[in-house]
Coordinates of C-alpha atoms in Angstrom, one line a residue:
M28 CA 140.1 128.9 121.0
K29 CA 142.2 127.9 124.0
L30 CA 141.2 125.5 127.0
T31 CA 142.1 128.2 129.5
D32 CA 139.5 130.6 127.8
I33 CA 136.9 128.4 129.1
L34 CA 137.9 128.8 132.8
S35 CA 138.4 132.7 132.3
G36 CA 135.0 132.9 131.0
Q37 CA 136.5 134.9 128.0
F38 CA 135.2 132.6 125.3
D39 CA 132.1 132.4 123.1
A40 CA 130.4 128.9 124.0
K41 CA 128.2 129.0 121.0
E42 CA 131.3 129.1 118.7
W43 CA 132.8 126.1 120.4
E44 CA 129.6 124.2 120.3
A45 CA 128.9 125.1 116.8
K46 CA 132.2 123.6 115.8
G47 CA 131.4 120.3 117.6
Y48 CA 133.1 120.8 121.0
Q49 CA 131.3 119.5 124.0
L50 CA 131.7 121.7 127.0
P51 CA 131.6 120.9 130.6
K52 CA 128.2 121.0 132.0
F53 CA 128.9 121.5 135.6
D54 CA 130.2 124.0 138.0
R55 CA 133.9 123.4 137.7
K56 CA 134.9 125.8 140.5
A57 CA 132.6 124.2 142.8
V58 CA 133.9 120.8 142.1
V59 CA 137.5 122.0 142.5
R60 CA 136.6 123.4 145.7
K61 CA 134.8 120.4 147.2
T62 CA 137.5 118.1 145.9
Y63 CA 140.4 120.0 147.5
E64 CA 138.2 119.9 151.0
E65 CA 137.0 116.4 150.7
P66 CA 138.9 114.4 147.9
T67 CA 137.6 110.9 147.0
W68 CA 139.8 109.9 144.2
V69 CA 143.5 109.9 143.6
H70 CA 144.9 108.5 140.3
F71 CA 148.5 107.7 139.7
G72 CA 149.6 108.1 136.3
G73 CA 148.8 111.1 134.2
G74 CA 149.3 109.6 130.7
N75 CA 147.0 109.8 127.7
I76 CA 145.1 106.7 128.7
F77 CA 144.0 108.3 132.1
R78 CA 142.8 111.5 130.3
A79 CA 141.1 109.7 127.6
F80 CA 139.0 107.1 129.7
P81 CA 139.1 107.2 133.5
A82 CA 139.0 111.1 133.6
A83 CA 136.6 111.2 130.8
I84 CA 134.1 109.0 132.2
L85 CA 134.3 111.1 135.5
N86 CA 133.5 114.1 133.4
D87 CA 130.3 112.3 132.1
A88 CA 129.3 111.4 135.6
L89 CA 129.9 115.1 136.6
N90 CA 127.7 116.3 133.8
T91 CA 124.8 114.3 135.0
G92 CA 124.7 116.7 138.0
R93 CA 124.5 113.6 140.2
Y94 CA 128.4 113.8 141.6
D95 CA 130.4 116.7 143.0
R96 CA 134.0 115.6 143.1
G97 CA 136.7 115.6 140.5
V98 CA 140.0 113.5 140.4
I99 CA 143.4 114.2 141.6
V100 CA 146.3 113.1 139.4
A101 CA 149.6 112.0 140.7
E102 CA 152.6 111.6 138.4
T103 CA 155.2 109.2 139.8
F104 CA 157.2 108.6 136.6
D105 CA 157.5 111.7 134.4
F106 CA 157.2 115.0 136.2
E107 CA 157.4 117.0 133.0
V108 CA 153.9 115.8 132.3
V109 CA 152.5 117.8 135.2
D110 CA 154.5 120.9 134.1
K111 CA 153.9 120.6 130.4
A112 CA 150.6 118.8 129.9
Y113 CA 148.6 119.8 133.1
K114 CA 149.5 123.1 134.5
P115 CA 149.7 125.3 131.5
Y116 CA 146.1 124.3 130.8
E117 CA 144.9 124.4 134.3
N118 CA 144.3 120.6 134.2
L119 CA 141.9 120.8 131.2
S120 CA 142.4 118.6 128.3
L121 CA 140.6 117.8 124.9
L122 CA 139.4 114.4 124.1
V123 CA 139.2 113.7 120.5
S124 CA 137.4 110.5 119.7
L125 CA 138.5 108.9 116.6
Q126 CA 135.5 107.3 114.7
S127 CA 135.8 104.5 112.3
T128 CA 133.9 106.5 109.8
G129 CA 137.0 109.0 109.6
T130 CA 135.3 111.7 111.5
I131 CA 136.0 113.1 115.3
E132 CA 134.2 113.8 118.3
K133 CA 135.6 116.5 120.6
K134 CA 135.0 116.9 124.3
V135 CA 136.6 119.3 126.9
I136 CA 137.6 117.2 129.9
A137 CA 137.3 119.3 133.1
S138 CA 137.2 116.5 135.8
V139 CA 141.0 116.8 136.8
T140 CA 141.3 119.3 139.8
E141 CA 144.8 118.9 140.8
A142 CA 147.9 117.4 139.1
L143 CA 150.8 116.6 141.8
K144 CA 154.3 115.3 141.3
A145 CA 154.3 112.2 143.6
D146 CA 157.8 112.3 145.0
P147 CA 159.0 113.6 148.5
Q148 CA 161.4 116.0 146.6
F149 CA 158.6 118.0 145.7
D150 CA 156.2 120.1 147.8
D151 CA 153.2 118.3 146.3
W152 CA 154.2 115.3 148.3
K153 CA 152.9 117.2 151.5
R154 CA 149.6 117.6 149.7
L155 CA 149.5 113.9 148.9
V156 CA 149.9 113.1 152.6
E157 CA 147.3 115.4 153.5
I158 CA 145.0 113.6 151.0
F159 CA 145.8 110.2 152.2
R160 CA 145.1 111.2 155.7
K161 CA 141.6 112.4 154.7
P162 CA 138.6 110.1 155.7
S163 CA 136.9 111.1 152.6
L164 CA 139.4 109.3 150.2
Q165 CA 137.8 106.3 148.8
M166 CA 139.8 105.1 145.8
V167 CA 143.3 105.2 144.5
S168 CA 143.6 103.9 140.9
F169 CA 146.4 103.3 138.7
T170 CA 147.4 103.6 134.8
I171 CA 151.1 103.1 135.4
T172 CA 151.7 100.3 132.7
E173 CA 152.5 96.8 133.8
K174 CA 156.2 97.7 134.3
G175 CA 155.1 100.3 136.8
Y176 CA 154.3 97.6 139.4
G177 CA 157.8 96.5 139.5
V178 CA 159.8 96.5 142.8
A179 CA 163.7 96.9 142.6
P180 CA 165.8 95.4 145.5
A181 CA 167.7 98.7 145.7
D182 CA 164.4 100.5 146.2
L183 CA 163.4 98.4 149.1
E184 CA 166.5 99.5 150.8
R185 CA 165.7 103.2 150.8
G186 CA 163.2 102.9 153.5
L187 CA 160.3 105.2 153.7
L188 CA 161.6 107.3 150.9
P189 CA 161.3 105.0 148.0
V190 CA 161.6 106.0 144.1
L191 CA 159.2 103.6 142.4
A192 CA 155.6 103.9 142.4
M193 CA 154.5 101.0 144.6
G194 CA 156.9 102.2 147.2
K195 CA 155.4 105.6 147.3
V196 CA 151.9 104.3 147.4
C197 CA 153.0 102.0 150.5
A198 CA 154.5 105.1 152.2
L199 CA 151.2 107.1 151.9
L200 CA 149.2 104.0 153.0
Y201 CA 151.3 104.1 156.1
E202 CA 150.2 107.8 156.6
R203 CA 146.7 106.4 156.2
Y204 CA 147.1 103.8 158.9
Q205 CA 148.5 106.4 161.4
A206 CA 145.6 108.7 160.6
G207 CA 143.4 106.1 162.1
R208 CA 143.5 102.8 160.0
L209 CA 141.2 104.5 157.6
P210 CA 139.6 102.4 154.7
L211 CA 140.7 102.7 151.2
T212 CA 140.7 100.7 147.8
L213 CA 143.5 100.6 145.5
Q214 CA 142.2 100.0 142.0
S215 CA 144.4 99.1 139.0
M216 CA 143.1 100.2 135.7
D217 CA 146.1 99.0 133.7
N218 CA 145.7 96.5 130.9
C219 CA 147.1 93.4 132.7
S220 CA 145.4 90.2 134.0
H221 CA 144.5 90.1 137.5
N222 CA 145.8 93.7 137.9
G223 CA 144.7 94.1 141.4
D224 CA 147.1 91.4 142.5
R225 CA 149.9 93.3 141.0
V226 CA 149.2 96.3 143.2
R227 CA 148.8 94.1 146.2
A228 CA 152.2 92.3 145.6
G229 CA 153.9 95.7 145.0
V230 CA 152.6 97.3 148.3
F231 CA 153.3 94.1 150.4
A232 CA 156.9 93.8 149.1
Y233 CA 157.7 97.2 150.5
A234 CA 155.5 96.9 153.8
E235 CA 157.1 93.4 154.6
R236 CA 160.4 94.7 154.1
W237 CA 159.8 97.9 156.2
Q238 CA 158.5 95.7 158.9
K239 CA 161.3 93.3 159.0
D240 CA 163.6 96.4 159.1
G241 CA 161.7 97.8 162.0
L242 CA 160.4 100.9 160.1
V243 CA 156.7 100.1 160.5
P244 CA 154.9 97.8 162.9
Q245 CA 153.2 94.5 162.4
E246 CA 150.0 96.2 162.9
F247 CA 150.6 98.1 159.4
L248 CA 150.6 94.7 157.7
D249 CA 147.4 93.7 159.4
Y250 CA 145.9 96.7 158.4
L251 CA 146.9 96.1 154.7
N252 CA 145.7 92.4 155.1
D253 CA 142.2 93.4 156.7
E254 CA 139.6 93.5 153.5
T255 CA 137.3 95.5 155.6
K256 CA 140.1 98.2 155.4
I257 CA 142.2 97.9 152.3
T258 CA 141.1 96.1 149.2
F259 CA 142.8 95.6 145.7
P260 CA 139.9 94.7 143.2
W261 CA 140.6 93.5 139.7
S262 CA 139.4 95.2 136.5
M263 CA 139.4 94.8 132.7
I264 CA 140.2 98.0 130.6
D265 CA 140.2 98.1 127.0
K266 CA 140.8 101.4 124.9
I267 CA 143.4 102.1 122.3
T268 CA 145.0 105.6 122.9
P269 CA 147.6 106.3 120.3
R270 CA 150.1 109.2 120.3
P271 CA 148.8 112.7 119.3
H272 CA 147.9 112.1 115.5
E273 CA 149.0 114.7 113.0
K274 CA 145.7 114.6 111.3
V275 CA 144.0 115.2 114.4
K276 CA 146.2 118.2 115.0
Q277 CA 145.3 119.5 111.6
M278 CA 141.8 119.2 112.0
L279 CA 141.7 121.1 115.5
A280 CA 143.8 123.9 113.8
E281 CA 141.4 124.3 111.2
D282 CA 138.7 125.0 113.9
G283 CA 140.9 127.5 115.5
F284 CA 141.8 125.4 118.5
E285 CA 145.2 126.6 119.3
D286 CA 146.2 124.2 122.1
N287 CA 147.4 121.5 119.7
N288 CA 151.1 121.6 120.1
Y289 CA 153.2 118.2 120.7
I290 CA 154.8 117.7 123.8
E291 CA 157.7 115.2 124.1
T292 CA 159.5 115.0 127.5
E293 CA 163.0 114.2 128.1
R294 CA 161.9 110.7 129.2
H295 CA 160.2 110.4 125.7
T296 CA 156.5 110.7 126.9
F297 CA 154.6 111.8 123.9
T298 CA 151.5 113.9 124.9
A299 CA 149.6 117.0 124.0
P300 CA 146.9 119.2 125.4
F301 CA 144.5 116.9 123.5
V302 CA 144.3 113.2 123.6
N303 CA 143.0 111.3 120.5
A304 CA 141.6 107.8 121.2
E305 CA 139.6 105.2 119.7
E306 CA 135.6 105.5 120.2
V307 CA 135.1 102.1 121.7
Q308 CA 136.1 101.6 125.3
Y309 CA 135.3 99.1 128.1
L310 CA 135.9 99.3 131.9
V311 CA 134.7 96.5 134.0
I312 CA 135.6 96.6 137.6
E313 CA 135.3 94.3 140.7
D314 CA 133.0 96.1 143.1
H315 CA 134.9 95.4 146.2
Y316 CA 135.2 98.9 148.0
T317 CA 135.7 99.6 151.8
N318 CA 135.0 103.5 151.9
G319 CA 132.4 104.0 148.9
R320 CA 133.4 104.8 145.6
P321 CA 133.0 107.6 142.8
P322 CA 130.2 106.6 140.6
L323 CA 132.0 105.8 137.4
D324 CA 128.9 103.8 136.3
L325 CA 127.3 107.0 135.5
G326 CA 130.0 107.4 132.8
G327 CA 129.7 103.9 131.5
A328 CA 131.9 101.8 133.8
L329 CA 130.5 98.4 134.9
Y330 CA 130.8 97.3 138.4
T331 CA 130.4 93.5 139.0
T332 CA 132.1 90.5 140.7
R333 CA 135.6 89.3 140.5
E334 CA 134.6 86.1 138.7
T335 CA 132.9 88.3 136.1
V336 CA 135.7 90.4 135.5
D337 CA 138.1 87.3 135.0
K338 CA 135.4 85.9 132.5
V339 CA 135.5 89.1 130.5
E340 CA 139.4 89.3 130.5
T341 CA 139.3 85.6 129.3
M342 CA 136.6 86.4 126.6
K343 CA 138.9 89.3 125.4
V344 CA 142.2 87.7 125.6
T345 CA 141.3 84.1 124.3
T346 CA 138.4 84.9 121.7
C347 CA 137.2 88.2 120.9
L348 CA 140.3 90.7 120.5
N349 CA 143.9 89.4 121.3
P350 CA 143.7 86.3 118.9
L351 CA 142.6 88.3 116.1
H352 CA 145.2 90.7 116.4
T353 CA 148.0 88.1 116.6
A354 CA 146.6 86.3 113.5
M355 CA 146.5 89.5 111.5
S356 CA 150.0 90.5 112.8
I357 CA 151.6 87.1 111.6
Y358 CA 149.9 87.2 108.2
G359 CA 150.1 90.9 107.8
C360 CA 153.8 91.1 108.2
M361 CA 154.3 88.2 105.5
L362 CA 151.9 90.0 103.1
G363 CA 153.6 93.2 103.4
Y364 CA 151.2 95.4 105.5
T365 CA 152.2 98.0 107.8
L366 CA 148.8 99.1 109.2
I367 CA 146.3 97.0 110.8
S368 CA 143.5 99.3 109.3
A369 CA 144.8 98.7 105.9
E370 CA 144.5 94.8 106.5
M371 CA 141.0 95.1 107.3
A372 CA 140.3 96.2 103.5
D373 CA 141.8 92.8 102.5
P374 CA 139.0 90.4 102.0
D375 CA 141.0 87.3 102.9
L376 CA 142.4 88.8 106.1
R377 CA 139.2 90.5 107.2
A378 CA 137.4 86.9 106.7
F379 CA 140.3 85.2 108.4
V380 CA 139.9 87.0 111.7
Q381 CA 136.2 87.3 111.5
K382 CA 135.9 83.5 111.1
I383 CA 138.5 82.7 113.9
G384 CA 136.4 84.6 116.2
Y385 CA 132.9 83.7 115.3
I386 CA 133.3 80.2 114.2
E387 CA 136.4 78.7 115.8
A388 CA 136.7 80.6 119.2
M389 CA 133.2 81.4 120.1
P390 CA 131.9 77.8 120.8
V391 CA 134.3 77.7 123.9
V392 CA 133.8 81.3 125.3
T393 CA 132.1 81.9 128.5
D394 CA 129.6 84.7 128.1
P395 CA 130.4 86.9 131.2
G396 CA 126.9 88.5 131.2
V397 CA 127.9 92.0 131.3
L398 CA 129.3 92.1 127.7
N399 CA 128.1 90.1 124.8
P400 CA 130.8 88.4 123.0
Y401 CA 129.1 88.6 119.6
E402 CA 128.7 92.4 119.9
F403 CA 132.3 92.6 121.2
I404 CA 133.7 90.9 118.2
G405 CA 131.3 92.8 116.1
A406 CA 132.8 96.2 117.5
V407 CA 136.3 94.8 117.0
I408 CA 135.9 94.0 113.2
N409 CA 133.5 96.6 112.2
R410 CA 134.7 99.6 114.2
R411 CA 138.1 99.0 115.9
L412 CA 140.4 97.3 113.5
P413 CA 139.2 99.4 110.5
N414 CA 139.6 102.8 112.0
P415 CA 141.7 104.9 109.7
F416 CA 143.0 107.0 112.7
M417 CA 144.7 103.9 114.4
P418 CA 148.2 103.8 113.2
D419 CA 148.8 100.4 114.7
A420 CA 151.1 98.1 112.8
P421 CA 151.3 94.3 112.7
Q422 CA 155.1 94.7 113.4
R423 CA 154.1 96.1 116.9
I424 CA 151.3 93.6 117.5
A425 CA 153.8 90.7 116.5
M426 CA 156.3 91.4 119.3
D427 CA 156.8 88.9 122.0
T428 CA 154.4 86.4 119.9
S429 CA 156.0 83.4 121.5
Q430 CA 154.8 84.6 124.7
K431 CA 151.3 85.4 123.4
L432 CA 150.4 82.1 121.6
P433 CA 149.6 79.9 124.7
I434 CA 146.9 82.3 126.0
R435 CA 145.5 83.5 122.9
F436 CA 145.2 80.0 121.0
G437 CA 146.6 77.3 123.1
E438 CA 143.6 77.8 125.7
T439 CA 141.0 77.6 123.1
I440 CA 142.4 74.3 121.9
K441 CA 142.7 73.0 125.3
K442 CA 138.9 73.8 125.9
Y443 CA 138.0 71.9 122.8
L444 CA 139.8 68.9 124.1
N445 CA 138.5 69.2 127.6
R446 CA 134.9 69.6 126.6
G447 CA 135.1 66.8 124.0
L448 CA 134.3 69.1 121.3
D449 CA 134.8 68.3 117.5
T450 CA 138.4 69.6 116.8
Q451 CA 137.8 69.3 113.1
N452 CA 136.0 72.6 113.6
L453 CA 139.5 74.1 114.1
V454 CA 140.9 75.2 110.8
L455 CA 142.0 78.8 110.8
I456 CA 143.5 78.6 114.2
P457 CA 145.9 75.9 113.0
L458 CA 146.6 77.9 110.0
T459 CA 147.6 80.8 112.3
L460 CA 150.0 78.4 114.2
A461 CA 151.3 77.0 110.7
G462 CA 152.0 80.6 109.7
Y463 CA 154.2 81.2 112.7
A464 CA 156.7 78.8 111.2
R465 CA 156.6 80.6 107.9
Y466 CA 156.9 84.1 109.7
L467 CA 159.9 82.8 111.7
K468 CA 161.9 82.6 108.3
G469 CA 161.7 86.3 107.9
I470 CA 160.8 86.1 104.2
D471 CA 157.7 87.8 102.9
D472 CA 155.3 86.3 100.3
E473 CA 157.2 88.1 97.5
G474 CA 160.3 86.5 98.6
N475 CA 161.8 89.5 100.2
A476 CA 163.4 89.4 103.6
F477 CA 162.1 91.2 106.6
Q478 CA 163.1 91.4 110.2
P479 CA 160.6 89.6 112.5
S480 CA 159.6 91.6 115.6
P481 CA 161.4 91.6 118.8
D482 CA 160.8 88.5 121.0
P483 CA 162.7 86.9 123.7
M484 CA 162.8 83.4 122.0
L485 CA 163.0 84.6 118.4
S486 CA 166.8 83.3 117.9
E487 CA 165.9 79.9 119.4
L488 CA 162.7 79.2 117.4
Q489 CA 164.3 80.5 114.1
A490 CA 167.1 78.0 114.7
I491 CA 164.5 75.3 114.6
V492 CA 163.1 76.2 111.3
E493 CA 166.2 77.2 109.7
P494 CA 166.5 73.8 107.6
L495 CA 163.1 74.7 106.0
Q496 CA 163.4 76.3 102.5
I497 CA 160.9 78.3 100.4
G498 CA 160.0 76.9 97.1
K499 CA 160.8 73.2 97.9
P500 CA 157.3 71.6 98.4
D501 CA 158.6 68.2 99.2
Q502 CA 161.2 69.0 101.8
D503 CA 161.8 67.2 104.9
L504 CA 159.5 68.8 107.7
S505 CA 160.9 66.7 110.6
C506 CA 162.1 69.9 112.3
L507 CA 158.4 71.1 112.7
H508 CA 158.0 68.2 115.5
Q509 CA 160.6 70.2 117.6
L510 CA 158.5 73.3 117.3
Y511 CA 155.0 72.4 117.5
S512 CA 155.6 70.0 120.6
R513 CA 156.8 73.2 122.7
K514 CA 154.3 73.5 125.3
D515 CA 156.0 76.7 126.4
V516 CA 155.4 78.2 123.1
F517 CA 151.8 76.8 122.3
G518 CA 150.4 75.9 125.8
L519 CA 150.3 72.2 124.7
D520 CA 152.0 69.7 122.5
L521 CA 150.3 70.0 119.3
Y522 CA 151.1 66.6 118.2
E523 CA 149.7 65.0 121.3
A524 CA 146.6 67.2 120.9
G525 CA 146.3 65.7 117.4
F526 CA 147.0 68.8 115.3
G527 CA 150.7 67.9 114.1
E528 CA 149.8 66.4 110.8
Q529 CA 147.4 69.1 110.0
I530 CA 149.7 71.9 110.8
E531 CA 152.5 70.3 108.9
G532 CA 150.4 70.1 105.7
M533 CA 149.6 73.8 105.9
V534 CA 153.1 74.6 106.4
R535 CA 154.1 72.7 103.4
E536 CA 151.7 75.0 101.3
L537 CA 152.9 77.9 103.0
F538 CA 156.5 77.3 102.0
A539 CA 155.7 76.3 98.4
G540 CA 157.1 79.3 96.8
K541 CA 156.4 83.0 96.0
G542 CA 152.7 83.7 96.4
A543 CA 152.3 80.5 98.7
V544 CA 151.0 82.7 101.7
R545 CA 148.3 84.4 99.8
A546 CA 147.3 81.2 98.1
T547 CA 147.1 79.2 101.2
L548 CA 145.3 81.8 103.2
H549 CA 142.7 82.2 100.5
K550 CA 142.1 78.6 100.1
Y551 CA 141.3 77.9 103.8
V552 CA 139.4 81.1 104.5
S553 CA 137.4 80.5 101.5
A554 CA 136.5 77.0 102.5
R555 CA 135.3 78.0 106.1

């Protein structure tokens, strides 16, 4: 069983379907031909999240028979991905959805019609220029990670032959401008807040420099600024796509599926002909397009307003997912866990995050209307975090915790204060923040040293709690004022907010001695 067999026709469809493989229901040859002639969508970033989500929902849209165009992927960073993960399989891939029950679902993704290396050193660049000059092009999207939107001063000096992604996109937009100021929407699908603004900032950094250097006219900037021509909508995307999983590879091999080899490029991109991803997914997009758009709503995407996208993002980041992750990571590290899924089998930890979400954070969440906050948390707690296929570790999630606390917890506390709500309802969120002081000591609940995860403020914050000792319940806690008054760490001065003494009391309990973390966690969780 090979992916390329599907295109050659030399395969037994009944055998594939009998083994649970969902096959494309559309005429791929017709879609490839139509897309080549009249492309509508180019996507920058050919990694696992693209194949597992945007390409997969387009595949679902094509299966409805109500659309006839595929997506062209353009890789800007790791060109080996095109050579090793796309071309040998004629742009097909296998999506393996990892169910929380321990089973998998398998779907052949055939919506990608071309895979191009987005760089002038390759012939593919001529094809990209041709595509960007086509009136049919509607959307350029991105999953290039937050770092991919960066702009380096040296790259700005390279003129119209930049190396970085945003520079290449700007050069292609200039081609589109020259072709008649054709309309287009640039749609980030990366998991970062207000992501459309990042695309816009990157594009304009190049355009403004080039205009200053006399390489492009002012009219090009006017074109980019004209929202009847060019738009940069926001989106909220949420789906975990880990590296190819050994257990998945074995399950596919047992089926007789041969395209299950691992691929690691020289740039250390980890991929495979198959992509494994969690079953739950969300893509909420600001519907602000200038030339029409592919109907991704046929595959489950939600189109809405910018305000609603922002509400969904806020709901996820401050209530329904990210705070739960951080609370689990802090206490998971201290209790010796190395897997988030294993933490969810711990009654104290499961109740801890469940009550943070439903009892403490939910009263200040703004319901975005398109996604129900209660259902979102329910999916997180019952399907996402316990998923045995998700090899996510609290140690990874605990990275950069000092940068996450202001948004994930500080905003909730602020809302309680601004709305005049009863702050006595907040117990487990203060317990999370108290746990951070214990975590910074780098000593687990058994008294063993562990290395806290990388964080730009780690050394500075560890120095503050250095006087504290485990096993001395009556020790002086005055150093905590220096920690919990830090607005840059917690989003507000917790003493001014009225939580200082409460948190100090919890810290005293957490430092009482061996087993104190478990005992304190159990005490407060059970009391809620």
